[in-house]
mmCIF file of C-alpha atoms in Angstrom:
data_model
loop_
_atom_site.group_PDB
_atom_site.id
_atom_site.type_symbol
_atom_site.label_atom_id
_atom_site.label_comp_id
_atom_site.label_asym_id
_atom_site.label_seq_id
_atom_site.Cartn_x
_atom_site.Cartn_y
_atom_site.Cartn_z
ATOM 1 C CA UNK A 1 0.000 0.000 0.000
ATOM 2 C CA UNK A 2 2.964 2.370 0.525
ATOM 3 C CA UNK A 3 3.543 2.731 -3.218
ATOM 4 C CA UNK A 4 -0.127 3.326 -4.072
ATOM 5 C CA UNK A 5 -0.926 6.403 -6.139
ATOM 6 C CA UNK A 6 -4.414 7.862 -6.507
ATOM 7 C CA UNK A 7 -5.868 10.186 -9.126
ATOM 8 C CA UNK A 8 -9.209 11.798 -8.247
ATOM 9 C CA UNK A 9 -11.253 13.419 -11.033
ATOM 10 C CA UNK A 10 -14.293 15.328 -9.815
ATOM 11 C CA UNK A 11 -17.022 17.685 -11.101
ATOM 12 C CA UNK A 12 -16.604 21.335 -10.249
ATOM 13 C CA UNK A 13 -15.698 23.316 -13.301
ATOM 14 C CA UNK A 14 -12.267 23.720 -14.789
ATOM 15 C CA UNK A 15 -9.029 24.934 -13.305
ATOM 16 C CA UNK A 16 -8.748 22.987 -10.034
ATOM 17 C CA UNK A 17 -5.847 20.571 -10.029
ATOM 18 C CA UNK A 18 -2.823 19.669 -7.973
ATOM 19 C CA UNK A 19 -0.838 17.106 -6.016
ATOM 20 C CA UNK A 20 -0.537 16.165 -2.372
ATOM 21 C CA UNK A 21 1.922 13.362 -1.826
ATOM 22 C CA UNK A 22 0.653 10.282 -3.670
ATOM 23 C CA UNK A 23 -2.672 12.001 -4.407
ATOM 24 C CA UNK A 24 -3.321 13.870 -7.651
ATOM 25 C CA UNK A 25 -6.603 15.635 -8.361
ATOM 26 C CA UNK A 26 -8.314 17.534 -11.162
ATOM 27 C CA UNK A 27 -11.789 18.988 -11.692
ATOM 28 C CA UNK A 28 -13.878 18.743 -14.852
ATOM 29 C CA UNK A 29 -16.750 20.833 -16.315
ATOM 30 C CA UNK A 30 -20.378 19.781 -16.621
ATOM 31 C CA UNK A 31 -20.058 19.217 -20.379
ATOM 32 C CA UNK A 32 -16.997 16.972 -20.039
ATOM 33 C CA UNK A 33 -16.401 14.545 -22.919
ATOM 34 C CA UNK A 34 -14.883 11.034 -23.006
ATOM 35 C CA UNK A 35 -11.703 12.433 -24.579
ATOM 36 C CA UNK A 36 -11.026 14.501 -21.425
ATOM 37 C CA UNK A 37 -11.131 11.375 -19.256
ATOM 38 C CA UNK A 38 -9.209 9.321 -21.808
ATOM 39 C CA UNK A 39 -6.330 11.801 -21.861
ATOM 40 C CA UNK A 40 -5.913 11.724 -18.090
ATOM 41 C CA UNK A 41 -6.446 7.982 -17.718
ATOM 42 C CA UNK A 42 -3.873 7.255 -20.401
ATOM 43 C CA UNK A 43 -1.347 9.537 -18.713
ATOM 44 C CA UNK A 44 -1.937 8.112 -15.220
ATOM 45 C CA UNK A 45 -2.087 4.454 -16.316
ATOM 46 C CA UNK A 46 -3.959 3.145 -13.279
ATOM 47 C CA UNK A 47 -4.472 -0.508 -12.405
ATOM 48 C CA UNK A 48 -8.154 0.118 -11.597
ATOM 49 C CA UNK A 49 -10.592 2.834 -12.639
ATOM 50 C CA UNK A 50 -13.399 3.378 -10.121
ATOM 51 C CA UNK A 51 -16.418 5.424 -11.226
ATOM 52 C CA UNK A 52 -18.439 6.563 -8.201
ATOM 53 C CA UNK A 53 -22.160 6.750 -8.883
ATOM 54 C CA UNK A 54 -24.269 6.482 -12.017
ATOM 55 C CA UNK A 55 -26.663 9.401 -11.536
ATOM 56 C CA UNK A 56 -24.776 12.075 -13.492
ATOM 57 C CA UNK A 57 -24.007 11.900 -17.235
ATOM 58 C CA UNK A 58 -20.252 12.280 -16.635
ATOM 59 C CA UNK A 59 -20.177 8.701 -15.294
ATOM 60 C CA UNK A 60 -21.124 7.408 -18.739
ATOM 61 C CA UNK A 61 -18.413 9.603 -20.295
ATOM 62 C CA UNK A 62 -15.805 8.066 -17.982
ATOM 63 C CA UNK A 63 -16.932 4.523 -18.813
ATOM 64 C CA UNK A 64 -16.889 5.334 -22.530
ATOM 65 C CA UNK A 65 -13.335 6.623 -22.178
ATOM 66 C CA UNK A 66 -12.276 3.405 -20.443
ATOM 67 C CA UNK A 67 -13.910 1.419 -23.222
ATOM 68 C CA UNK A 68 -12.093 3.426 -25.909
ATOM 69 C CA UNK A 69 -8.787 2.783 -24.126
ATOM 70 C CA UNK A 70 -9.667 -0.912 -23.765
ATOM 71 C CA UNK A 71 -9.355 -0.808 -19.992
ATOM 72 C CA UNK A 72 -13.057 -1.458 -19.322
ATOM 73 C CA UNK A 73 -12.219 -4.892 -17.870
ATOM 74 C CA UNK A 74 -10.388 -3.100 -15.042
ATOM 75 C CA UNK A 75 -13.069 -0.432 -14.577
ATOM 76 C CA UNK A 76 -15.781 -0.669 -11.904
ATOM 77 C CA UNK A 77 -18.882 1.458 -11.368
ATOM 78 C CA UNK A 78 -20.330 1.995 -7.874
ATOM 79 C CA UNK A 79 -24.085 2.260 -7.526
ATOM 80 C CA UNK A 80 -25.242 4.984 -5.146
ATOM 81 C CA UNK A 81 -28.818 5.775 -6.131
ATOM 82 C CA UNK A 82 -30.459 5.047 -9.479
ATOM 83 C CA UNK A 83 -32.166 8.054 -11.045
ATOM 84 C CA UNK A 84 -33.610 5.904 -13.836
ATOM 85 C CA UNK A 85 -35.639 4.029 -11.221
ATOM 86 C CA UNK A 86 -36.336 7.052 -9.030
ATOM 87 C CA UNK A 87 -37.732 9.159 -11.852
ATOM 88 C CA UNK A 88 -39.760 6.496 -13.595
ATOM 89 C CA UNK A 89 -41.408 4.863 -10.592
ATOM 90 C CA UNK A 90 -41.072 6.810 -7.346
ATOM 91 C CA UNK A 91 -40.468 10.541 -7.756
ATOM 92 C CA UNK A 92 -44.089 11.697 -7.536
ATOM 93 C CA UNK A 93 -45.473 9.152 -5.050
ATOM 94 C CA UNK A 94 -48.029 10.759 -2.757
ATOM 95 C CA UNK A 95 -47.757 14.221 -4.338
ATOM 96 C CA UNK A 96 -50.959 15.555 -5.989
ATOM 97 C CA UNK A 97 -50.747 15.840 -9.759
ATOM 98 C CA UNK A 98 -51.556 19.553 -9.710
ATOM 99 C CA UNK A 99 -48.529 20.130 -7.464
ATOM 100 C CA UNK A 100 -46.312 18.189 -9.855
ATOM 101 C CA UNK A 101 -47.464 20.025 -12.963
ATOM 102 C CA UNK A 102 -48.250 23.566 -11.781
ATOM 103 C CA UNK A 103 -45.119 25.564 -10.942
ATOM 104 C CA UNK A 104 -44.948 27.961 -8.030
ATOM 105 C CA UNK A 105 -44.178 31.596 -8.856
ATOM 106 C CA UNK A 106 -40.522 30.958 -8.087
ATOM 107 C CA UNK A 107 -40.417 27.921 -10.342
ATOM 108 C CA UNK A 108 -42.271 29.806 -13.066
ATOM 109 C CA UNK A 109 -39.556 32.482 -13.016
ATOM 110 C CA UNK A 110 -36.873 29.780 -13.042
ATOM 111 C CA UNK A 111 -38.784 27.942 -15.796
ATOM 112 C CA UNK A 112 -38.927 24.703 -13.893
ATOM 113 C CA UNK A 113 -41.438 22.521 -12.057
ATOM 114 C CA UNK A 114 -41.539 19.264 -10.149
ATOM 115 C CA UNK A 115 -42.576 17.467 -13.322
ATOM 116 C CA UNK A 116 -39.596 18.926 -15.185
ATOM 117 C CA UNK A 117 -37.355 17.809 -12.315
ATOM 118 C CA UNK A 118 -38.782 14.303 -12.592
ATOM 119 C CA UNK A 119 -38.184 14.292 -16.346
ATOM 120 C CA UNK A 120 -34.589 15.366 -15.713
ATOM 121 C CA UNK A 121 -34.156 12.263 -13.578
ATOM 122 C CA UNK A 122 -35.546 10.170 -16.415
ATOM 123 C CA UNK A 123 -33.298 11.863 -18.997
ATOM 124 C CA UNK A 124 -30.211 11.341 -16.821
ATOM 125 C CA UNK A 125 -31.468 7.812 -16.293
ATOM 126 C CA UNK A 126 -30.965 7.068 -19.981
ATOM 127 C CA UNK A 127 -27.241 7.815 -19.605
ATOM 128 C CA UNK A 128 -27.227 5.867 -16.346
ATOM 129 C CA UNK A 129 -28.672 2.753 -17.988
ATOM 130 C CA UNK A 130 -26.144 2.990 -20.810
ATOM 131 C CA UNK A 131 -23.381 3.332 -18.219
ATOM 132 C CA UNK A 132 -24.550 0.111 -16.561
ATOM 133 C CA UNK A 133 -24.953 -1.644 -19.913
ATOM 134 C CA UNK A 134 -21.322 -0.875 -20.796
ATOM 135 C CA UNK A 135 -19.933 -1.715 -17.352
ATOM 136 C CA UNK A 136 -18.214 -5.037 -16.805
ATOM 137 C CA UNK A 137 -18.051 -4.615 -13.027
ATOM 138 C CA UNK A 138 -20.330 -2.872 -10.545
ATOM 139 C CA UNK A 139 -20.113 -2.417 -6.787
ATOM 140 C CA UNK A 140 -23.369 -2.410 -4.835
ATOM 141 C CA UNK A 141 -24.563 -3.092 -1.332
ATOM 142 C CA UNK A 142 -28.205 -4.230 -1.387
ATOM 143 C CA UNK A 143 -30.480 -6.769 -3.018
ATOM 144 C CA UNK A 144 -32.274 -3.831 -4.632
ATOM 145 C CA UNK A 145 -29.275 -2.393 -6.460
ATOM 146 C CA UNK A 146 -28.172 -5.899 -7.428
ATOM 147 C CA UNK A 147 -31.571 -6.589 -8.993
ATOM 148 C CA UNK A 148 -31.555 -3.259 -10.827
ATOM 149 C CA UNK A 149 -28.017 -3.786 -12.128
ATOM 150 C CA UNK A 150 -28.733 -7.267 -13.471
ATOM 151 C CA UNK A 151 -31.989 -6.168 -15.074
ATOM 152 C CA UNK A 152 -30.042 -3.610 -17.105
ATOM 153 C CA UNK A 153 -26.971 -5.787 -17.708
ATOM 154 C CA UNK A 154 -27.343 -9.544 -17.042
ATOM 155 C CA UNK A 155 -23.652 -10.088 -17.832
ATOM 156 C CA UNK A 156 -22.191 -7.587 -15.370
ATOM 157 C CA UNK A 157 -19.992 -8.848 -12.523
ATOM 158 C CA UNK A 158 -21.554 -7.679 -9.235
ATOM 159 C CA UNK A 159 -19.342 -7.028 -6.192
ATOM 160 C CA UNK A 160 -20.809 -6.396 -2.735
ATOM 161 C CA UNK A 161 -19.231 -3.784 -0.475
ATOM 162 C CA UNK A 162 -20.903 -1.948 2.396
ATOM 163 C CA UNK A 163 -20.371 1.760 3.013
ATOM 164 C CA UNK A 164 -18.367 3.453 5.728
ATOM 165 C CA UNK A 165 -19.713 6.617 7.339
ATOM 166 C CA UNK A 166 -18.173 9.871 8.501
ATOM 167 C CA UNK A 167 -16.074 9.949 11.679
ATOM 168 C CA UNK A 168 -18.674 11.758 13.773
ATOM 169 C CA UNK A 169 -21.184 8.896 13.685
ATOM 170 C CA UNK A 170 -18.835 6.367 15.256
ATOM 171 C CA UNK A 171 -18.779 8.331 18.520
ATOM 172 C CA UNK A 172 -21.860 8.848 20.679
ATOM 173 C CA UNK A 173 -24.487 6.744 22.426
ATOM 174 C CA UNK A 174 -28.200 7.494 22.289
ATOM 175 C CA UNK A 175 -29.817 7.487 25.734
ATOM 176 C CA UNK A 176 -33.480 7.883 26.663
ATOM 177 C CA UNK A 177 -32.534 9.980 29.662
ATOM 178 C CA UNK A 178 -31.143 12.759 27.471
ATOM 179 C CA UNK A 179 -33.525 12.793 24.484
ATOM 180 C CA UNK A 180 -36.274 15.297 23.818
ATOM 181 C CA UNK A 181 -39.373 13.201 24.412
ATOM 182 C CA UNK A 182 -41.849 12.918 21.531
ATOM 183 C CA UNK A 183 -39.347 14.372 19.073
ATOM 184 C CA UNK A 184 -38.837 13.080 15.543
ATOM 185 C CA UNK A 185 -36.085 13.766 13.034
ATOM 186 C CA UNK A 186 -36.120 13.544 9.223
ATOM 187 C CA UNK A 187 -32.724 14.164 7.659
ATOM 188 C CA UNK A 188 -33.981 15.808 4.443
ATOM 189 C CA UNK A 189 -37.118 17.439 3.073
ATOM 190 C CA UNK A 190 -35.838 19.026 -0.127
ATOM 191 C CA UNK A 191 -37.709 17.088 -2.804
ATOM 192 C CA UNK A 192 -40.579 14.565 -3.054
ATOM 193 C CA UNK A 193 -38.475 11.383 -2.975
ATOM 194 C CA UNK A 194 -37.608 12.112 0.681
ATOM 195 C CA UNK A 195 -41.307 11.735 1.576
ATOM 196 C CA UNK A 196 -41.652 14.736 3.888
ATOM 197 C CA UNK A 197 -45.296 15.083 2.826
ATOM 198 C CA UNK A 198 -45.903 11.601 4.249
ATOM 199 C CA UNK A 199 -44.054 12.540 7.456
ATOM 200 C CA UNK A 200 -46.399 15.507 7.931
ATOM 201 C CA UNK A 201 -49.454 13.304 7.520
ATOM 202 C CA UNK A 202 -48.106 10.919 10.146
ATOM 203 C CA UNK A 203 -47.261 13.865 12.409
ATOM 204 C CA UNK A 204 -50.856 15.068 12.226
ATOM 205 C CA UNK A 205 -52.068 11.656 13.411
ATOM 206 C CA UNK A 206 -49.530 11.584 16.245
ATOM 207 C CA UNK A 207 -50.493 15.062 17.418
ATOM 208 C CA UNK A 208 -53.908 13.752 18.491
ATOM 209 C CA UNK A 209 -52.190 11.678 21.198
ATOM 210 C CA UNK A 210 -49.051 13.762 21.748
ATOM 211 C CA UNK A 211 -49.821 17.495 21.432
ATOM 212 C CA UNK A 212 -46.167 18.268 22.194
ATOM 213 C CA UNK A 213 -44.773 16.141 19.346
ATOM 214 C CA UNK A 214 -42.136 17.948 17.266
ATOM 215 C CA UNK A 215 -40.742 16.985 13.875
ATOM 216 C CA UNK A 216 -37.265 18.345 13.114
ATOM 217 C CA UNK A 217 -35.690 18.459 9.668
ATOM 218 C CA UNK A 218 -32.757 20.091 7.937
ATOM 219 C CA UNK A 219 -32.912 22.906 5.420
ATOM 220 C CA UNK A 220 -34.380 26.386 5.227
ATOM 221 C CA UNK A 221 -37.854 26.958 6.612
ATOM 222 C CA UNK A 222 -40.683 26.969 4.070
ATOM 223 C CA UNK A 223 -42.112 29.996 5.917
ATOM 224 C CA UNK A 224 -39.881 32.852 4.796
ATOM 225 C CA UNK A 225 -39.509 36.258 6.436
ATOM 226 C CA UNK A 226 -40.592 38.367 3.446
ATOM 227 C CA UNK A 227 -43.094 38.286 0.593
ATOM 228 C CA UNK A 228 -40.285 38.251 -1.950
ATOM 229 C CA UNK A 229 -38.594 35.246 -0.361
ATOM 230 C CA UNK A 230 -41.910 33.405 -0.029
ATOM 231 C CA UNK A 231 -42.548 33.989 -3.728
ATOM 232 C CA UNK A 232 -39.184 32.380 -4.420
ATOM 233 C CA UNK A 233 -40.179 29.032 -2.923
ATOM 234 C CA UNK A 234 -40.166 26.088 -5.277
ATOM 235 C CA UNK A 235 -43.289 24.005 -5.868
ATOM 236 C CA UNK A 236 -42.483 21.370 -3.266
ATOM 237 C CA UNK A 237 -41.671 23.955 -0.601
ATOM 238 C CA UNK A 238 -44.958 25.716 -1.321
ATOM 239 C CA UNK A 239 -46.826 22.406 -1.108
ATOM 240 C CA UNK A 240 -45.155 21.572 2.220
ATOM 241 C CA UNK A 241 -46.007 25.013 3.635
ATOM 242 C CA UNK A 242 -49.656 24.637 2.656
ATOM 243 C CA UNK A 243 -49.804 21.104 4.037
ATOM 244 C CA UNK A 244 -48.382 22.235 7.381
ATOM 245 C CA UNK A 245 -51.051 24.920 7.635
ATOM 246 C CA UNK A 246 -53.879 22.639 6.482
ATOM 247 C CA UNK A 247 -52.926 20.089 9.145
ATOM 248 C CA UNK A 248 -52.403 22.710 11.862
ATOM 249 C CA UNK A 249 -48.745 21.813 12.402
ATOM 250 C CA UNK A 250 -46.970 25.179 12.543
ATOM 251 C CA UNK A 251 -46.065 24.618 16.211
ATOM 252 C CA UNK A 252 -44.935 21.050 15.587
ATOM 253 C CA UNK A 253 -42.387 21.420 12.774
ATOM 254 C CA UNK A 254 -38.879 22.850 13.123
ATOM 255 C CA UNK A 255 -36.531 23.611 10.224
ATOM 256 C CA UNK A 256 -32.922 23.523 11.410
ATOM 257 C CA UNK A 257 -31.146 24.953 8.373
ATOM 258 C CA UNK A 258 -28.001 23.260 7.044
ATOM 259 C CA UNK A 259 -26.278 20.967 9.562
ATOM 260 C CA UNK A 260 -22.698 19.726 9.475
ATOM 261 C CA UNK A 261 -21.816 16.219 10.630
ATOM 262 C CA UNK A 262 -21.355 17.240 14.282
ATOM 263 C CA UNK A 263 -24.745 18.950 14.390
ATOM 264 C CA UNK A 264 -26.391 15.999 12.662
ATOM 265 C CA UNK A 265 -24.939 13.634 15.254
ATOM 266 C CA UNK A 266 -26.177 15.817 18.098
ATOM 267 C CA UNK A 267 -29.651 15.925 16.561
ATOM 268 C CA UNK A 268 -29.793 12.120 16.336
ATOM 269 C CA UNK A 269 -28.714 11.853 19.961
ATOM 270 C CA UNK A 270 -31.442 14.261 21.117
ATOM 271 C CA UNK A 271 -34.174 12.602 19.039
ATOM 272 C CA UNK A 272 -36.714 10.169 20.474
ATOM 273 C CA UNK A 273 -37.305 8.402 17.120
ATOM 274 C CA UNK A 274 -35.621 8.859 13.756
ATOM 275 C CA UNK A 275 -37.929 8.418 10.771
ATOM 276 C CA UNK A 276 -37.105 7.863 7.105
ATOM 277 C CA UNK A 277 -40.320 8.324 5.068
ATOM 278 C CA UNK A 278 -38.655 8.218 1.624
ATOM 279 C CA UNK A 279 -40.479 6.861 -1.406
ATOM 280 C CA UNK A 280 -37.257 5.186 -2.573
ATOM 281 C CA UNK A 281 -33.713 4.734 -1.252
ATOM 282 C CA UNK A 282 -30.859 2.334 -1.826
ATOM 283 C CA UNK A 283 -29.226 2.163 1.606
ATOM 284 C CA UNK A 284 -29.668 5.643 3.089
ATOM 285 C CA UNK A 285 -26.733 6.927 5.103
ATOM 286 C CA UNK A 286 -29.168 8.662 7.457
ATOM 287 C CA UNK A 287 -30.640 5.328 8.568
ATOM 288 C CA UNK A 288 -27.136 3.941 9.059
ATOM 289 C CA UNK A 289 -26.071 7.012 11.031
ATOM 290 C CA UNK A 290 -29.086 6.812 13.336
ATOM 291 C CA UNK A 291 -28.601 3.082 13.877
ATOM 292 C CA UNK A 292 -24.880 3.440 14.544
ATOM 293 C CA UNK A 293 -25.627 6.013 17.255
ATOM 294 C CA UNK A 294 -28.447 3.854 18.642
ATOM 295 C CA UNK A 295 -31.366 6.166 17.830
ATOM 296 C CA UNK A 296 -34.502 4.028 17.233
ATOM 297 C CA UNK A 297 -35.516 3.963 13.566
ATOM 298 C CA UNK A 298 -38.847 3.750 11.763
ATOM 299 C CA UNK A 299 -38.307 3.618 7.998
ATOM 300 C CA UNK A 300 -40.320 3.074 4.868
ATOM 301 C CA UNK A 301 -39.555 -0.360 3.444
ATOM 302 C CA UNK A 302 -38.234 0.810 0.094
ATOM 303 C CA UNK A 303 -35.293 -0.085 -2.129
ATOM 304 C CA UNK A 304 -32.508 -1.645 -0.094
ATOM 305 C CA UNK A 305 -33.542 -0.436 3.372
ATOM 306 C CA UNK A 306 -34.519 -3.934 4.515
ATOM 307 C CA UNK A 307 -30.865 -4.945 4.065
ATOM 308 C CA UNK A 308 -29.959 -2.506 6.853
ATOM 309 C CA UNK A 309 -32.363 -3.650 9.571
ATOM 310 C CA UNK A 310 -34.792 -6.423 10.408
ATOM 311 C CA UNK A 311 -38.369 -5.345 11.091
ATOM 312 C CA UNK A 312 -39.347 -5.762 14.726
ATOM 313 C CA UNK A 313 -35.777 -6.569 15.830
ATOM 314 C CA UNK A 314 -33.651 -3.523 14.993
ATOM 315 C CA UNK A 315 -36.370 -1.054 14.040
ATOM 316 C CA UNK A 316 -39.704 -0.860 12.258
ATOM 317 C CA UNK A 317 -40.371 -0.945 8.519
ATOM 318 C CA UNK A 318 -43.648 0.082 6.882
ATOM 319 C CA UNK A 319 -45.176 0.548 3.438
ATOM 320 C CA UNK A 320 -44.040 3.922 2.113
ATOM 321 C CA UNK A 321 -47.528 5.053 1.056
ATOM 322 C CA UNK A 322 -49.022 4.270 4.481
ATOM 323 C CA UNK A 323 -48.275 7.227 6.798
ATOM 324 C CA UNK A 324 -50.792 5.789 9.259
ATOM 325 C CA UNK A 325 -48.404 2.869 9.812
ATOM 326 C CA UNK A 326 -45.526 5.283 10.286
ATOM 327 C CA UNK A 327 -47.597 6.981 12.983
ATOM 328 C CA UNK A 328 -48.479 3.616 14.546
ATOM 329 C CA UNK A 329 -44.872 2.445 14.848
ATOM 330 C CA UNK A 330 -43.700 5.787 16.228
ATOM 331 C CA UNK A 331 -46.480 5.569 18.827
ATOM 332 C CA UNK A 332 -45.272 2.130 19.877
ATOM 333 C CA UNK A 333 -41.795 3.522 20.517
ATOM 334 C CA UNK A 334 -43.103 6.642 22.262
ATOM 335 C CA UNK A 335 -45.123 4.415 24.616
ATOM 336 C CA UNK A 336 -42.608 1.651 25.285
ATOM 337 C CA UNK A 337 -39.215 2.671 26.656
ATOM 338 C CA UNK A 338 -38.008 -0.910 26.922
ATOM 339 C CA UNK A 339 -38.742 -1.487 23.226
ATOM 340 C CA UNK A 340 -36.949 1.738 22.317
ATOM 341 C CA UNK A 341 -33.880 0.639 24.279
ATOM 342 C CA UNK A 342 -34.044 -2.845 22.758
ATOM 343 C CA UNK A 343 -34.024 -1.363 19.258
ATOM 344 C CA UNK A 344 -31.245 1.037 20.232
ATOM 345 C CA UNK A 345 -28.891 -1.736 21.313
ATOM 346 C CA UNK A 346 -29.792 -4.091 18.457
ATOM 347 C CA UNK A 347 -29.510 -1.448 15.737
ATOM 348 C CA UNK A 348 -26.135 -0.257 17.019
ATOM 349 C CA UNK A 349 -24.841 -3.828 17.007
ATOM 350 C CA UNK A 350 -26.107 -4.458 13.468
ATOM 351 C CA UNK A 351 -24.842 -1.187 11.994
ATOM 352 C CA UNK A 352 -21.445 -1.566 13.649
ATOM 353 C CA UNK A 353 -20.950 -4.580 11.370
ATOM 354 C CA UNK A 354 -22.500 -2.992 8.275
ATOM 355 C CA UNK A 355 -20.381 0.134 8.600
ATOM 356 C CA UNK A 356 -17.196 -1.471 9.949
ATOM 357 C CA UNK A 357 -14.520 0.644 8.293
ATOM 358 C CA UNK A 358 -11.734 -1.933 8.467
ATOM 359 C CA UNK A 359 -13.938 -4.671 7.036
ATOM 360 C CA UNK A 360 -15.246 -2.425 4.277
ATOM 361 C CA UNK A 361 -11.764 -1.258 3.323
ATOM 362 C CA UNK A 362 -10.532 -4.863 3.162
ATOM 363 C CA UNK A 363 -13.485 -5.807 0.978
ATOM 364 C CA UNK A 364 -12.878 -2.896 -1.389
ATOM 365 C CA UNK A 365 -9.185 -3.750 -1.737
ATOM 366 C CA UNK A 366 -10.071 -7.379 -2.517
ATOM 367 C CA UNK A 367 -12.454 -6.122 -5.210
ATOM 368 C CA UNK A 368 -9.702 -3.949 -6.698
ATOM 369 C CA UNK A 369 -7.285 -6.897 -6.689
ATOM 370 C CA UNK A 370 -9.888 -9.098 -8.359
ATOM 371 C CA UNK A 371 -10.645 -6.513 -11.042
ATOM 372 C CA UNK A 372 -6.993 -5.689 -11.750
ATOM 373 C CA UNK A 373 -6.303 -9.389 -12.285
ATOM 374 C CA UNK A 374 -8.985 -9.541 -14.990
ATOM 375 C CA UNK A 375 -6.621 -7.940 -17.492
ATOM 376 C CA UNK A 376 -7.294 -4.938 -19.673
ATOM 377 C CA UNK A 377 -5.492 -2.419 -17.486
ATOM 378 C CA UNK A 378 -2.430 -0.388 -18.450
ATOM 379 C CA UNK A 379 -0.147 -2.442 -16.221
#
């Protein structure tokens, strides 16, 4: 490992490049072409080319470059999320059609809408599917992404490797004595896939039994401090604001703004129950972070989430379109401290294995060794 060299190519415009010891790095523009990648790959002559994620069109350009250089046998593509699946099947779940199609004033000025955003996912999904069709190796981590990969490319070699999380989430222990009782946390509410509209419906049901219940989430409040800024809200933000008012939840929802990793960890540790109401996920880091810290989890049973926890043993899973079941499982944890503690211990134990950094690093290095031995690299 001492003689290992690494070249990192990343999106971010042109003009950022440099060296730091054995690390070299260079940024590329949004309209990057295969020739740009080919030039740098041919100069660096790596044993393995690792393309992280399939969601953006530049991933296809990198795979095409590897194919042109005849090093595709030593190139591997990691699956993060899959926009082709998100856009086609899950983007608009639970959101009224008029909200999807009718832009807010802010979106009208920006010439966008939720439906246009969904179609962007689908358009990027075409490049994503081609990327997977050309790939000879993929790295995934759930039964869901394995199924999706093989449905696009039955001949691809699938490698399993779990994810490691940021440093902050390996330190800290959730404790009922220090949480804010009847508090919930959703890590994101920025677009429909994260299911915040479902979380609000569940919150309304919970409020009947727990008037003090509070739902926390990240991001800017949907209730702005001026008419101009309110007019700038996008369609989903406007929908969320109206839903909060319709359900009488102004006193029960808190927007925390952007949170760094330390603040996210502290929020998990103060939360009674973490909820993930997404309409689709692969293996969401937020669920892993909550579990690793021991915060009890209630999650929609979508995508690869069931690979992270067992229902009734390490948390609760429910049908994504059933917010009443989300409310029911949260109520069970609010009412039963022993169950909450049982889930806390079990989920921490499970996630400590899933997100074991040493094990995951060893697995990734074995994958690299396996791929490099397939031939087709510069070496």
